[in-house]
Coordinates of C-alpha atoms in Angstrom, one line a residue:
M163 CA -33.9 90.6 -42.3
P164 CA -36.7 90.3 -39.7
D165 CA -37.6 93.4 -37.6
R166 CA -35.3 93.6 -34.6
R167 CA -38.0 94.6 -32.1
Q168 CA -40.2 91.6 -33.2
L169 CA -37.2 89.3 -32.7
Q170 CA -36.6 90.6 -29.2
T171 CA -40.2 90.1 -28.3
A172 CA -40.1 86.5 -29.6
A173 CA -36.8 85.9 -27.8
R174 CA -38.2 87.2 -24.5
A175 CA -41.4 85.0 -24.8
I176 CA -39.2 81.9 -25.3
A177 CA -36.9 82.8 -22.5
E178 CA -39.8 83.3 -20.1
A179 CA -41.7 80.2 -21.1
D180 CA -42.0 77.0 -19.1
G181 CA -42.9 75.0 -22.2
L182 CA -42.7 75.3 -26.0
L183 CA -45.6 74.6 -28.3
V184 CA -44.5 74.4 -32.0
G185 CA -47.2 74.7 -34.6
A186 CA -46.1 73.7 -38.1
G187 CA -47.6 73.6 -41.6
A188 CA -46.2 72.7 -45.0
G189 CA -44.0 75.8 -45.0
M190 CA -41.9 74.2 -42.3
G191 CA -40.4 71.6 -44.7
V192 CA -39.5 74.0 -47.5
D193 CA -36.1 74.8 -46.0
S194 CA -35.4 71.0 -45.8
G195 CA -35.8 70.8 -49.6
L196 CA -39.4 69.4 -49.6
P197 CA -41.5 70.6 -52.5
D198 CA -44.0 73.4 -52.2
F199 CA -47.4 72.2 -53.4
R200 CA -48.9 75.7 -53.5
G201 CA -51.4 75.7 -56.3
P202 CA -51.6 73.1 -59.2
E203 CA -48.6 74.5 -61.0
G204 CA -46.4 74.1 -57.9
F205 CA -47.6 70.5 -57.6
W206 CA -47.1 69.7 -61.2
R207 CA -43.5 71.1 -61.1
A208 CA -42.8 68.5 -58.5
Y209 CA -44.9 65.7 -60.2
P210 CA -45.0 66.5 -63.9
A211 CA -46.4 63.0 -64.7
Y212 CA -49.7 64.0 -63.2
R213 CA -50.2 67.1 -65.4
S214 CA -51.1 65.0 -68.4
L215 CA -53.7 63.2 -66.3
G216 CA -55.2 66.6 -65.1
L217 CA -54.8 65.4 -61.4
D218 CA -53.7 68.0 -58.9
F219 CA -52.8 67.3 -55.2
A220 CA -56.4 67.4 -54.0
A221 CA -57.5 65.0 -56.7
L222 CA -54.7 62.5 -56.0
A223 CA -54.9 62.7 -52.2
N224 CA -58.2 60.9 -52.2
P225 CA -58.9 57.5 -50.7
R226 CA -61.0 56.4 -53.8
W227 CA -57.9 55.6 -55.7
F228 CA -57.0 52.8 -53.4
A229 CA -60.2 51.0 -54.6
E230 CA -60.2 52.2 -58.2
D231 CA -56.5 52.3 -59.1
P232 CA -54.2 51.0 -56.3
A233 CA -51.1 51.4 -58.5
L234 CA -51.8 55.1 -59.0
A235 CA -52.6 55.5 -55.3
W236 CA -49.5 53.9 -54.1
G237 CA -47.3 55.4 -56.8
F238 CA -48.2 58.8 -55.4
Y239 CA -47.9 57.9 -51.7
G240 CA -45.0 55.6 -52.2
H241 CA -43.0 58.3 -53.9
R242 CA -43.8 60.8 -51.1
L243 CA -42.8 58.2 -48.4
R244 CA -39.4 57.7 -50.2
L245 CA -38.9 61.5 -50.5
Y246 CA -39.7 62.1 -46.8
R247 CA -37.4 59.3 -45.6
A248 CA -34.5 60.7 -47.7
T249 CA -35.0 64.3 -46.5
R250 CA -32.8 65.6 -43.7
P251 CA -34.6 68.1 -41.4
H252 CA -33.2 71.6 -41.6
P253 CA -31.3 73.2 -38.7
G254 CA -34.3 75.1 -37.4
F255 CA -35.7 71.9 -35.9
A256 CA -32.5 71.6 -33.8
L257 CA -32.9 75.3 -32.6
L258 CA -36.4 74.5 -31.4
L259 CA -35.1 71.5 -29.5
K260 CA -32.4 73.7 -28.0
W261 CA -34.9 76.3 -26.8
A262 CA -37.1 73.5 -25.4
A263 CA -34.2 72.2 -23.3
R264 CA -34.2 75.6 -21.6
T265 CA -37.8 75.2 -20.4
R266 CA -39.1 73.2 -17.5
L267 CA -41.5 71.1 -19.6
G268 CA -39.8 70.9 -23.0
A269 CA -41.6 71.1 -26.3
F270 CA -44.6 69.6 -28.0
A271 CA -45.1 69.8 -31.8
L272 CA -48.6 70.2 -33.4
T273 CA -48.4 69.7 -37.1
S274 CA -50.6 69.2 -40.1
N275 CA -47.6 67.7 -41.9
V276 CA -47.6 63.9 -42.5
D277 CA -43.8 63.7 -43.3
G278 CA -42.4 62.6 -39.9
Q279 CA -39.8 65.4 -39.9
F280 CA -40.2 66.3 -36.3
Q281 CA -39.4 62.7 -35.2
R282 CA -36.5 62.5 -37.6
A283 CA -35.1 65.8 -36.1
G284 CA -35.1 64.3 -32.6
F285 CA -38.5 65.2 -31.2
A286 CA -39.8 62.4 -29.0
A287 CA -42.6 60.5 -30.7
E288 CA -44.8 61.1 -27.6
A289 CA -44.3 64.9 -28.1
V290 CA -45.7 65.2 -31.6
C291 CA -49.4 65.5 -32.6
E292 CA -50.0 64.9 -36.3
V293 CA -53.5 66.1 -36.9
H294 CA -53.7 64.7 -40.4
G295 CA -52.0 61.4 -39.6
A296 CA -48.6 60.2 -40.8
I297 CA -47.2 58.5 -43.9
E298 CA -45.0 56.3 -41.8
H299 CA -48.1 54.4 -40.5
L300 CA -50.6 52.3 -42.3
Q301 CA -54.2 51.2 -41.9
C302 CA -56.4 48.5 -43.6
T303 CA -58.6 49.6 -46.5
A304 CA -61.1 46.8 -45.6
E305 CA -61.5 48.2 -42.1
C306 CA -61.0 44.7 -40.6
G307 CA -60.3 46.0 -37.2
A308 CA -56.5 45.6 -37.3
P309 CA -54.8 48.4 -35.4
I310 CA -52.7 51.0 -37.2
W311 CA -49.2 49.7 -37.8
P312 CA -45.8 51.2 -38.8
A313 CA -44.9 51.3 -42.5
P314 CA -42.3 48.6 -43.3
P315 CA -38.8 49.7 -44.2
Q316 CA -39.1 48.2 -47.7
E317 CA -40.3 50.8 -50.1
V318 CA -42.9 50.5 -52.9
E319 CA -41.3 50.1 -56.3
I320 CA -42.4 52.9 -58.6
D321 CA -42.0 53.5 -62.3
P322 CA -40.2 56.9 -62.6
Q323 CA -41.9 57.9 -65.8
T324 CA -45.5 57.2 -64.9
L325 CA -45.2 57.4 -61.1
R326 CA -47.2 54.3 -60.8
A327 CA -46.4 51.5 -58.4
V328 CA -45.2 48.2 -59.8
G329 CA -44.9 44.9 -58.1
Q330 CA -46.2 44.1 -54.6
L331 CA -48.2 46.6 -52.7
P332 CA -48.5 46.9 -48.8
R333 CA -51.0 44.6 -47.3
C334 CA -52.9 44.4 -44.0
P335 CA -51.1 42.0 -41.6
G336 CA -54.5 41.0 -40.2
C337 CA -56.7 40.1 -43.2
G338 CA -54.4 40.6 -46.2
A339 CA -56.4 43.4 -47.8
L340 CA -54.7 46.4 -49.4
A341 CA -53.2 48.8 -47.0
R342 CA -53.2 52.6 -47.2
P343 CA -51.3 55.4 -45.4
N344 CA -52.9 56.4 -42.1
I345 CA -53.4 59.9 -43.5
L346 CA -56.5 62.0 -43.5
M347 CA -57.2 62.5 -47.2
F348 CA -59.7 64.7 -49.1
G349 CA -63.2 63.3 -48.8
D350 CA -62.0 60.7 -46.4
S351 CA -64.7 58.9 -44.3
S352 CA -62.6 55.8 -43.6
W353 CA -59.5 57.4 -41.9
D354 CA -58.6 55.7 -38.7
S355 CA -58.1 58.5 -36.2
A356 CA -57.1 56.3 -33.2
R357 CA -53.4 57.2 -33.4
T358 CA -54.0 60.9 -33.7
D359 CA -56.7 60.8 -31.0
A360 CA -54.1 59.4 -28.6
Q361 CA -51.6 62.1 -29.7
E362 CA -54.2 64.8 -29.0
R363 CA -54.8 63.5 -25.5
R364 CA -51.0 63.7 -24.8
L365 CA -50.9 67.2 -26.2
Q366 CA -53.8 68.2 -23.9
R367 CA -51.9 66.7 -20.8
F368 CA -48.9 68.8 -21.8
L369 CA -50.9 72.0 -22.2
N370 CA -52.6 71.4 -18.8
Q371 CA -49.1 71.5 -17.2
V372 CA -47.8 74.5 -19.0
E373 CA -48.5 77.9 -17.3
R374 CA -46.7 80.1 -19.7
P375 CA -46.1 78.6 -23.1
A376 CA -44.1 80.0 -26.0
V377 CA -46.2 79.5 -29.1
V378 CA -44.0 79.3 -32.2
E379 CA -45.9 78.8 -35.5
C380 CA -44.0 77.9 -38.6
G381 CA -45.3 77.8 -42.2
A382 CA -48.9 77.2 -41.4
G383 CA -51.2 78.7 -44.1
T384 CA -54.8 79.8 -44.3
A385 CA -55.9 77.2 -46.9
I386 CA -56.2 74.6 -44.2
P387 CA -56.1 76.8 -41.1
T388 CA -56.2 74.1 -38.4
I389 CA -52.8 74.9 -37.0
R390 CA -53.1 78.7 -37.3
R391 CA -56.4 78.6 -35.3
A392 CA -55.0 76.3 -32.6
C393 CA -51.9 78.5 -32.1
E394 CA -53.9 81.7 -32.0
Q395 CA -56.3 80.3 -29.5
L396 CA -53.6 79.0 -27.2
A397 CA -51.7 82.3 -27.2
R398 CA -54.9 84.3 -26.6
E399 CA -56.0 82.0 -23.7
R400 CA -52.6 82.1 -22.0
G401 CA -52.0 85.8 -22.6
V402 CA -48.7 85.3 -24.5
P403 CA -47.6 86.6 -27.9
L404 CA -48.1 84.3 -30.9
I405 CA -44.9 84.0 -32.8
R406 CA -46.1 83.5 -36.4
I407 CA -43.4 82.7 -39.1
N408 CA -44.8 82.6 -42.6
L409 CA -43.2 83.8 -45.8
R410 CA -46.5 84.5 -47.6
E411 CA -49.2 84.8 -44.9
A412 CA -47.6 86.4 -41.9
Q413 CA -50.7 88.5 -40.9
A414 CA -51.5 87.9 -37.2
P415 CA -53.7 89.1 -34.4
A416 CA -52.7 92.3 -32.5
G417 CA -49.9 91.6 -30.0
S418 CA -48.4 88.9 -32.1
V419 CA -44.9 88.6 -33.4
S420 CA -45.2 88.5 -37.2
L421 CA -42.2 87.4 -39.2
A422 CA -42.6 87.3 -43.0
C423 CA -39.8 85.0 -43.9
G424 CA -39.0 81.3 -44.1
A425 CA -38.8 79.0 -41.1
L426 CA -35.1 78.6 -40.9
E427 CA -34.3 82.3 -41.4
A428 CA -36.7 83.4 -38.7
L429 CA -35.7 80.7 -36.2
S430 CA -32.0 81.5 -36.7
A431 CA -32.6 85.2 -36.2
I432 CA -34.6 84.5 -33.0
D433 CA -31.8 82.4 -31.8
V434 CA -29.4 85.2 -32.2
A435 CA -31.7 87.5 -30.3
L436 CA -32.0 84.9 -27.5
A437 CA -28.2 85.0 -27.1
T438 CA -28.3 88.8 -26.4
L439 CA -30.8 88.5 -23.5

């Protein structure tokens, strides 16, 4: 059970806020049933077919496969797209939306996740910033100039044993070249950042309006610290406590709320504390 005083501090910060900034990393999706890719063993538990190939997450999440082995590339991303579409966001997302409704300016989500879970949970698309892109949007591998487009509802057919794509692969509507997810991959010099750039501009406009934000960070680790750093900086600049929720890496700057538990457990406990104010 999280520390009661920490929960009360978090509840007061949310109650006094005029807007809510939600930072989220991979740990946010674990309570929804999404796999934890922490380390190669965690990845191979979720995708045992790749163990025999000696390919871990970082090796597969590389744009070179779309040129060298499109069936391998789309087997990996097509399976993830199907998984994310089938996953129901956990109730913690609804709690965040409930808290946002109490504030003057609502909420904005800043996430390194590409799974679209915030939008599926009811966050407005205009109030989400996906710093690494999104699997529900595609771009052209030939860089023909076609703008980023939504992934079609039809899913890529995948061999369940090999996790390779079979049959037709997504194509660019402009030139017909192979499409790829609009996701920033490892070693990726061809990612089209236009969509994320627009999201970042909307996030900045939101932050320019907020005078006293509540900064709630969920499951953002140190391996790729983009979200942690952004949340720490905002809390420091605005003189508000950072509310850091992280099962394994809850360490936080002085004056922060540090909750070493999963996202759903912590958000539920904060909600109980809010009801007592």
